[in-house]
CSV table of C-alpha atoms in Angstrom, one decimal:
chain,number,residue,atom,x,y,z
A,2,MET,CA,74.4,113.5,99.6
A,3,SER,CA,76.1,111.4,102.2
A,4,ASP,CA,79.7,112.2,103.2
A,5,TRP,CA,81.8,109.0,102.9
A,6,SER,CA,85.0,110.5,104.5
A,7,GLY,CA,86.4,108.3,107.1
A,8,VAL,CA,84.3,105.2,106.3
A,9,SER,CA,87.2,103.1,104.9
A,10,GLU,CA,89.4,104.1,107.8
A,11,PHE,CA,86.6,103.1,110.2
A,12,VAL,CA,86.2,99.7,108.6
A,13,ALA,CA,89.9,99.1,108.6
A,14,VAL,CA,90.3,100.0,112.3
A,15,SER,CA,87.3,97.9,113.2
A,16,GLU,CA,88.8,94.8,111.4
A,17,THR,CA,92.4,95.2,112.5
A,18,GLU,CA,91.6,96.6,116.0
A,19,SER,CA,94.6,99.0,115.5
A,20,PHE,CA,95.1,102.4,114.0
A,21,THR,CA,98.6,101.5,113.0
A,22,ALA,CA,97.5,98.3,111.2
A,23,ALA,CA,94.7,100.1,109.6
A,24,GLY,CA,97.1,102.7,108.2
A,25,LYS,CA,99.3,99.9,106.8
A,26,ARG,CA,96.4,98.3,105.1
A,27,LEU,CA,95.2,101.5,103.5
A,28,GLY,CA,98.7,102.8,102.8
A,29,ILE,CA,98.3,106.0,104.8
A,30,SER,CA,99.8,107.3,108.1
A,31,THR,CA,98.4,106.4,111.5
A,32,ALA,CA,97.9,110.1,112.2
A,33,GLN,CA,95.7,110.4,109.1
A,34,VAL,CA,93.6,107.4,110.2
A,35,SER,CA,93.2,109.0,113.6
A,36,ARG,CA,92.1,112.4,112.1
A,37,GLN,CA,89.6,110.7,109.8
A,38,ILE,CA,88.1,108.7,112.7
A,39,THR,CA,87.9,111.7,115.0
A,40,ALA,CA,86.1,113.7,112.2
A,41,LEU,CA,83.7,110.8,111.5
A,42,GLU,CA,82.8,110.6,115.2
A,43,ALA,CA,82.2,114.3,115.4
A,44,ARG,CA,80.0,114.2,112.2
A,45,LEU,CA,78.0,111.3,113.6
A,46,ALA,CA,78.0,112.8,117.2
A,47,ALA,CA,78.8,109.3,118.4
A,48,LYS,CA,81.7,107.5,120.0
A,49,LEU,CA,82.7,104.6,117.7
A,50,PHE,CA,85.7,103.1,119.6
A,51,TYR,CA,87.0,102.4,123.0
A,52,ARG,CA,90.7,103.4,123.0
A,53,THR,CA,93.3,102.1,125.4
A,54,THR,CA,97.1,102.1,125.1
A,55,ARG,CA,96.9,98.4,124.2
A,56,LYS,CA,93.7,97.9,122.3
A,57,VAL,CA,91.0,99.5,120.2
A,58,SER,CA,87.5,98.0,120.3
A,59,LEU,CA,84.1,98.9,119.0
A,60,THR,CA,81.4,100.5,121.1
A,61,ASP,CA,77.9,99.2,120.8
A,62,VAL,CA,77.1,102.1,118.4
A,63,GLY,CA,80.3,101.4,116.5
A,64,ARG,CA,79.4,97.8,116.1
A,65,VAL,CA,76.0,98.6,114.5
A,66,TYR,CA,77.7,101.2,112.3
A,67,TYR,CA,80.3,98.7,111.2
A,68,GLN,CA,77.8,96.1,110.2
A,69,HIS,CA,76.1,98.6,107.8
A,70,CYS,CA,79.4,100.0,106.5
A,71,ARG,CA,80.8,96.5,105.9
A,72,GLN,CA,77.7,95.7,103.7
A,73,VAL,CA,78.3,98.9,101.8
A,74,MET,CA,82.0,98.2,101.3
A,75,ASP,CA,81.3,94.7,100.2
A,76,GLY,CA,78.8,96.1,97.7
A,77,LEU,CA,81.4,98.6,96.4
A,78,GLU,CA,84.0,95.8,96.0
A,79,GLU,CA,81.5,93.6,94.2
A,80,ALA,CA,80.7,96.6,91.9
A,81,GLU,CA,84.4,97.1,91.2
A,82,ARG,CA,84.9,93.5,90.4
A,83,ALA,CA,81.9,93.5,88.0
A,84,ILE,CA,83.4,96.5,86.2
A,85,SER,CA,86.9,94.9,86.2
A,86,ASN,CA,85.3,91.8,84.6
A,87,LEU,CA,84.2,94.0,81.7
A,88,GLN,CA,87.7,95.4,81.2
A,89,SER,CA,89.9,93.7,78.6
A,90,SER,CA,92.9,94.5,80.8
A,91,PRO,CA,93.2,94.3,84.6
A,92,ARG,CA,94.1,97.4,86.4
A,93,GLY,CA,94.6,98.8,89.9
A,94,ARG,CA,96.9,97.7,92.7
A,95,LEU,CA,98.0,94.1,93.1
A,96,ARG,CA,99.9,93.2,96.4
A,97,ILE,CA,101.8,90.0,96.5
A,98,THR,CA,104.1,88.4,99.2
A,99,ALA,CA,106.5,85.5,98.8
A,100,PRO,CA,109.5,83.9,100.6
A,101,VAL,CA,112.7,85.7,100.1
A,102,THR,CA,115.0,83.2,98.2
A,103,TYR,CA,112.3,81.5,96.2
A,104,GLY,CA,110.7,84.9,95.5
A,105,GLU,CA,114.0,86.4,94.2
A,106,ARG,CA,114.9,83.4,92.1
A,107,THR,CA,111.5,82.3,90.7
A,108,ILE,CA,108.5,84.4,91.6
A,109,ALA,CA,109.9,87.9,91.0
A,110,PRO,CA,110.9,87.2,87.4
A,111,LEU,CA,107.5,85.8,86.7
A,112,VAL,CA,105.7,88.7,88.4
A,113,ASN,CA,107.9,91.1,86.3
A,114,ASP,CA,106.8,89.3,83.1
A,115,PHE,CA,103.2,89.5,84.3
A,116,ALA,CA,103.6,93.3,84.9
A,117,LEU,CA,104.8,93.7,81.3
A,118,LYS,CA,101.7,91.9,80.0
A,119,TYR,CA,99.4,94.2,82.0
A,120,PRO,CA,101.0,97.7,82.3
A,121,GLU,CA,97.9,99.2,83.9
A,122,LEU,CA,98.5,97.2,87.0
A,123,GLU,CA,100.4,98.7,90.0
A,124,VAL,CA,102.3,95.6,91.2
A,125,GLN,CA,103.8,95.5,94.7
A,126,LEU,CA,105.9,92.4,95.5
A,127,HIS,CA,107.0,92.1,99.2
A,128,LEU,CA,109.5,89.3,99.9
A,129,SER,CA,109.5,88.0,103.5
A,130,ASN,CA,109.9,84.7,105.3
A,131,GLN,CA,107.4,85.9,107.9
A,132,LYS,CA,103.8,84.5,107.7
A,133,ILE,CA,101.9,87.7,106.9
A,134,ASP,CA,98.3,88.1,107.7
A,135,LEU,CA,96.9,88.8,104.2
A,136,VAL,CA,93.7,90.5,105.3
A,137,GLU,CA,95.2,92.6,108.0
A,138,GLU,CA,98.1,93.8,105.8
A,139,GLY,CA,96.0,94.2,102.7
A,140,PHE,CA,97.7,91.6,100.5
A,141,ASP,CA,95.9,90.1,97.5
A,142,LEU,CA,98.0,87.0,97.2
A,143,ALA,CA,100.7,85.0,99.0
A,144,VAL,CA,103.0,82.3,97.6
A,145,ARG,CA,103.7,79.7,100.3
A,146,LEU,CA,106.0,76.7,100.4
A,147,GLY,CA,105.5,73.2,101.9
A,148,LYS,CA,102.5,71.9,103.8
A,149,LEU,CA,99.8,74.4,104.5
A,150,GLU,CA,98.4,75.1,107.9
A,151,ASP,CA,94.7,75.1,108.5
A,152,SER,CA,93.5,78.5,107.2
A,153,SER,CA,90.4,80.4,106.1
A,154,MET,CA,92.3,81.3,102.9
A,155,MET,CA,91.6,79.9,99.5
A,156,ALA,CA,94.5,77.9,98.1
A,157,LYS,CA,95.6,76.7,94.6
A,158,ARG,CA,98.6,74.4,94.1
A,159,LEU,CA,101.0,76.0,91.7
A,160,SER,CA,103.7,73.4,91.6
A,161,GLY,CA,105.7,70.9,93.7
A,162,ARG,CA,109.2,70.8,95.2
A,163,THR,CA,111.5,68.1,96.3
A,164,GLN,CA,113.5,68.2,99.5
A,165,TYR,CA,117.0,66.6,99.0
A,166,VAL,CA,119.4,65.3,101.6
A,167,CYS,CA,122.8,65.7,100.0
A,168,ALA,CA,126.5,66.2,100.6
A,169,ALA,CA,129.7,66.8,98.8
A,170,PRO,CA,131.4,63.6,97.3
A,171,GLU,CA,134.4,64.1,99.5
A,172,TYR,CA,132.3,64.1,102.7
A,173,LEU,CA,130.5,60.9,101.7
A,174,ALA,CA,133.9,59.3,100.8
A,175,ALA,CA,135.2,60.1,104.3
A,176,GLN,CA,132.1,59.5,106.4
A,177,GLY,CA,130.2,57.0,104.4
A,178,VAL,CA,126.8,57.1,102.5
A,179,PRO,CA,123.8,56.7,104.8
A,180,HIS,CA,121.2,54.2,103.6
A,181,SER,CA,118.7,54.4,106.5
A,182,LEU,CA,117.2,57.2,108.6
A,183,SER,CA,118.8,55.8,111.7
A,184,GLU,CA,122.3,56.4,110.3
A,185,LEU,CA,121.7,60.2,110.4
A,186,GLU,CA,122.7,60.3,114.1
A,187,HIS,CA,126.2,59.3,113.1
A,188,HIS,CA,126.5,62.2,110.6
A,189,ASN,CA,127.2,65.9,110.9
A,190,CYS,CA,123.9,67.4,109.8
A,191,LEU,CA,123.9,71.1,108.8
A,192,VAL,CA,120.8,72.6,110.5
A,193,GLY,CA,118.5,75.4,109.3
A,194,THR,CA,115.7,77.1,111.2
A,195,LEU,CA,114.3,73.7,112.2
A,196,GLU,CA,116.1,71.0,114.2
A,197,PHE,CA,114.4,68.2,112.4
A,198,TRP,CA,114.2,66.9,108.9
A,199,ARG,CA,111.1,65.6,107.2
A,200,PHE,CA,110.8,62.2,105.5
A,201,GLN,CA,108.3,59.6,104.4
A,202,GLU,CA,108.8,56.0,105.5
A,203,ALA,CA,106.4,53.1,104.7
A,204,GLY,CA,104.0,55.6,103.3
A,205,LYS,CA,103.8,57.7,106.5
A,206,PRO,CA,105.5,61.1,107.3
A,207,ARG,CA,108.3,61.0,109.7
A,208,SER,CA,110.4,63.7,111.4
A,209,ILE,CA,114.0,63.0,112.5
A,210,ARG,CA,115.8,65.3,114.9
A,211,VAL,CA,119.3,66.0,113.6
A,212,ARG,CA,122.4,67.6,115.0
A,213,GLY,CA,125.6,69.1,113.7
A,214,ASN,CA,128.3,71.7,114.3
A,215,LEU,CA,126.9,74.3,112.0
A,216,SER,CA,123.4,76.0,111.9
A,217,CYS,CA,122.2,78.9,109.8
A,218,ASN,CA,118.9,80.4,108.8
A,219,SER,CA,120.0,80.8,105.2
A,220,GLY,CA,119.5,78.0,102.7
A,221,GLN,CA,122.2,79.4,100.4
A,222,ALA,CA,124.7,79.4,103.2
A,223,LEU,CA,123.9,75.8,104.1
A,224,ALA,CA,124.2,74.7,100.5
A,225,ASP,CA,127.6,76.4,100.3
A,226,ALA,CA,128.7,74.6,103.6
A,227,ALA,CA,127.5,71.3,102.1
A,228,ARG,CA,129.4,71.9,98.9
A,229,LYS,CA,132.6,72.5,101.0
A,230,GLY,CA,132.3,69.1,102.6
A,231,LEU,CA,131.1,70.2,106.1
A,232,GLY,CA,128.2,67.7,106.3
A,233,LEU,CA,124.8,66.6,105.1
A,234,VAL,CA,122.1,69.1,104.4
A,235,GLN,CA,118.4,68.8,103.6
A,236,LEU,CA,117.2,71.6,101.3
A,237,PRO,CA,114.6,72.2,98.6
A,238,ASP,CA,115.5,71.7,94.9
A,239,TYR,CA,115.8,75.4,94.1
A,240,TYR,CA,118.8,75.6,96.5
A,241,VAL,CA,120.7,72.5,95.3
A,242,GLN,CA,119.5,71.3,91.9
A,243,ARG,CA,122.3,73.0,89.9
A,244,HIS,CA,124.9,71.6,92.4
A,245,LEU,CA,123.4,68.1,92.0
A,246,ASP,CA,123.5,68.5,88.2
A,247,SER,CA,127.2,69.6,88.3
A,248,GLY,CA,128.2,66.8,90.7
A,249,GLU,CA,129.3,69.2,93.5
A,250,LEU,CA,126.6,67.6,95.7
A,251,VAL,CA,125.3,64.0,95.7
A,252,SER,CA,121.7,63.2,96.8
A,253,VAL,CA,121.2,60.4,99.4
A,254,LEU,CA,118.2,58.7,101.0
A,255,ASP,CA,116.1,59.5,97.9
A,256,HIS,CA,113.6,56.7,98.7
A,257,PHE,CA,112.7,58.5,101.9
A,258,ASN,CA,111.9,61.8,100.2
A,259,GLU,CA,108.6,63.3,101.4
A,260,GLN,CA,105.9,63.3,98.7
A,261,ASP,CA,103.6,66.3,97.7
A,262,ASP,CA,105.6,69.1,99.2
A,263,GLY,CA,103.8,71.8,97.4
A,264,ILE,CA,104.1,75.4,96.3
A,265,TRP,CA,100.8,77.3,96.8
A,266,ALA,CA,99.0,80.5,96.0
A,267,LEU,CA,96.9,81.7,98.9
A,268,TYR,CA,94.3,84.5,98.7
A,269,PRO,CA,91.4,85.7,100.8
A,270,HIS,CA,87.9,84.6,99.8
A,271,ASN,CA,86.9,88.1,98.7
A,272,ARG,CA,89.7,88.0,96.1
A,273,HIS,CA,88.7,84.9,94.3
A,274,LEU,CA,86.5,86.7,91.7
A,275,SER,CA,89.1,89.5,91.1
A,276,PRO,CA,90.3,89.2,87.5
A,277,LYS,CA,93.8,90.5,88.3
A,278,VAL,CA,94.2,87.9,91.1
A,279,ARG,CA,92.7,85.1,89.0
A,280,LEU,CA,95.0,86.0,86.0
A,281,LEU,CA,98.1,86.1,88.2
A,282,VAL,CA,97.3,82.7,89.8
A,283,ASP,CA,96.6,81.1,86.5
A,284,TYR,CA,99.8,82.6,85.0
A,285,LEU,CA,102.0,81.4,87.9
A,286,ALA,CA,100.4,77.9,87.7
A,287,GLU,CA,101.1,77.7,84.0
A,288,GLN,CA,104.7,78.9,84.3
A,289,LEU,CA,105.5,76.7,87.3
A,290,ALA,CA,103.8,73.6,86.1
């Protein structure tokens, strides 16, 4: 009978070109990946990788071996999906990533409820504002906000969000209410990670570079600064909606709000038939609609 030891490690290193990244994908140490690859090369009596301090690449023999192993791994994944489809309850590990604040406020509670519905799942939720490579890091699903970049990932729209430009009533009383985008240059604009704000004018997207005496990479901090009358801010609804409802903040320039600023579920093509991923995507779409 064939010995399969080291094959999953070999495939992971081949696809990530890194022993460290392969270990992260598989949830094991870099040293364990290295030991398995060394043992596999000894068993095959063949060198599978060229190793340098900066890069790992396949040899010609390794490339041939990878093509066969990848077919086998794809077959195993398809077999597992077929079995999972027969199960009444999804099981196994489900890795999800989402932005920090939106994840804490909205996604995490929904994922927790989903985990209660399906207790045989091992759910791992990773909150980060970094754009994680889902394939390299081994994630099943990402929640992304705003306009999507070109990607090989599959995407499903979960919901929408509105970007509001708003300020405290006392700021507007003192500095005036802007009615056109050109007036923003006369206002103190509280800046986040980007130095421009996005709008829609005459049916076309438009970006306006803004300036102010305060910048911060935290939406919550910027919302607090706006509430205290420091200036105008542009933030998504989940940062400011309750302050708008209470009257602590007032929305301006609403007729320039950008349309279709979505909230999306992204997942690799080989996950689209997975029952656990499909169930979670459908659940999030239903709850966020």
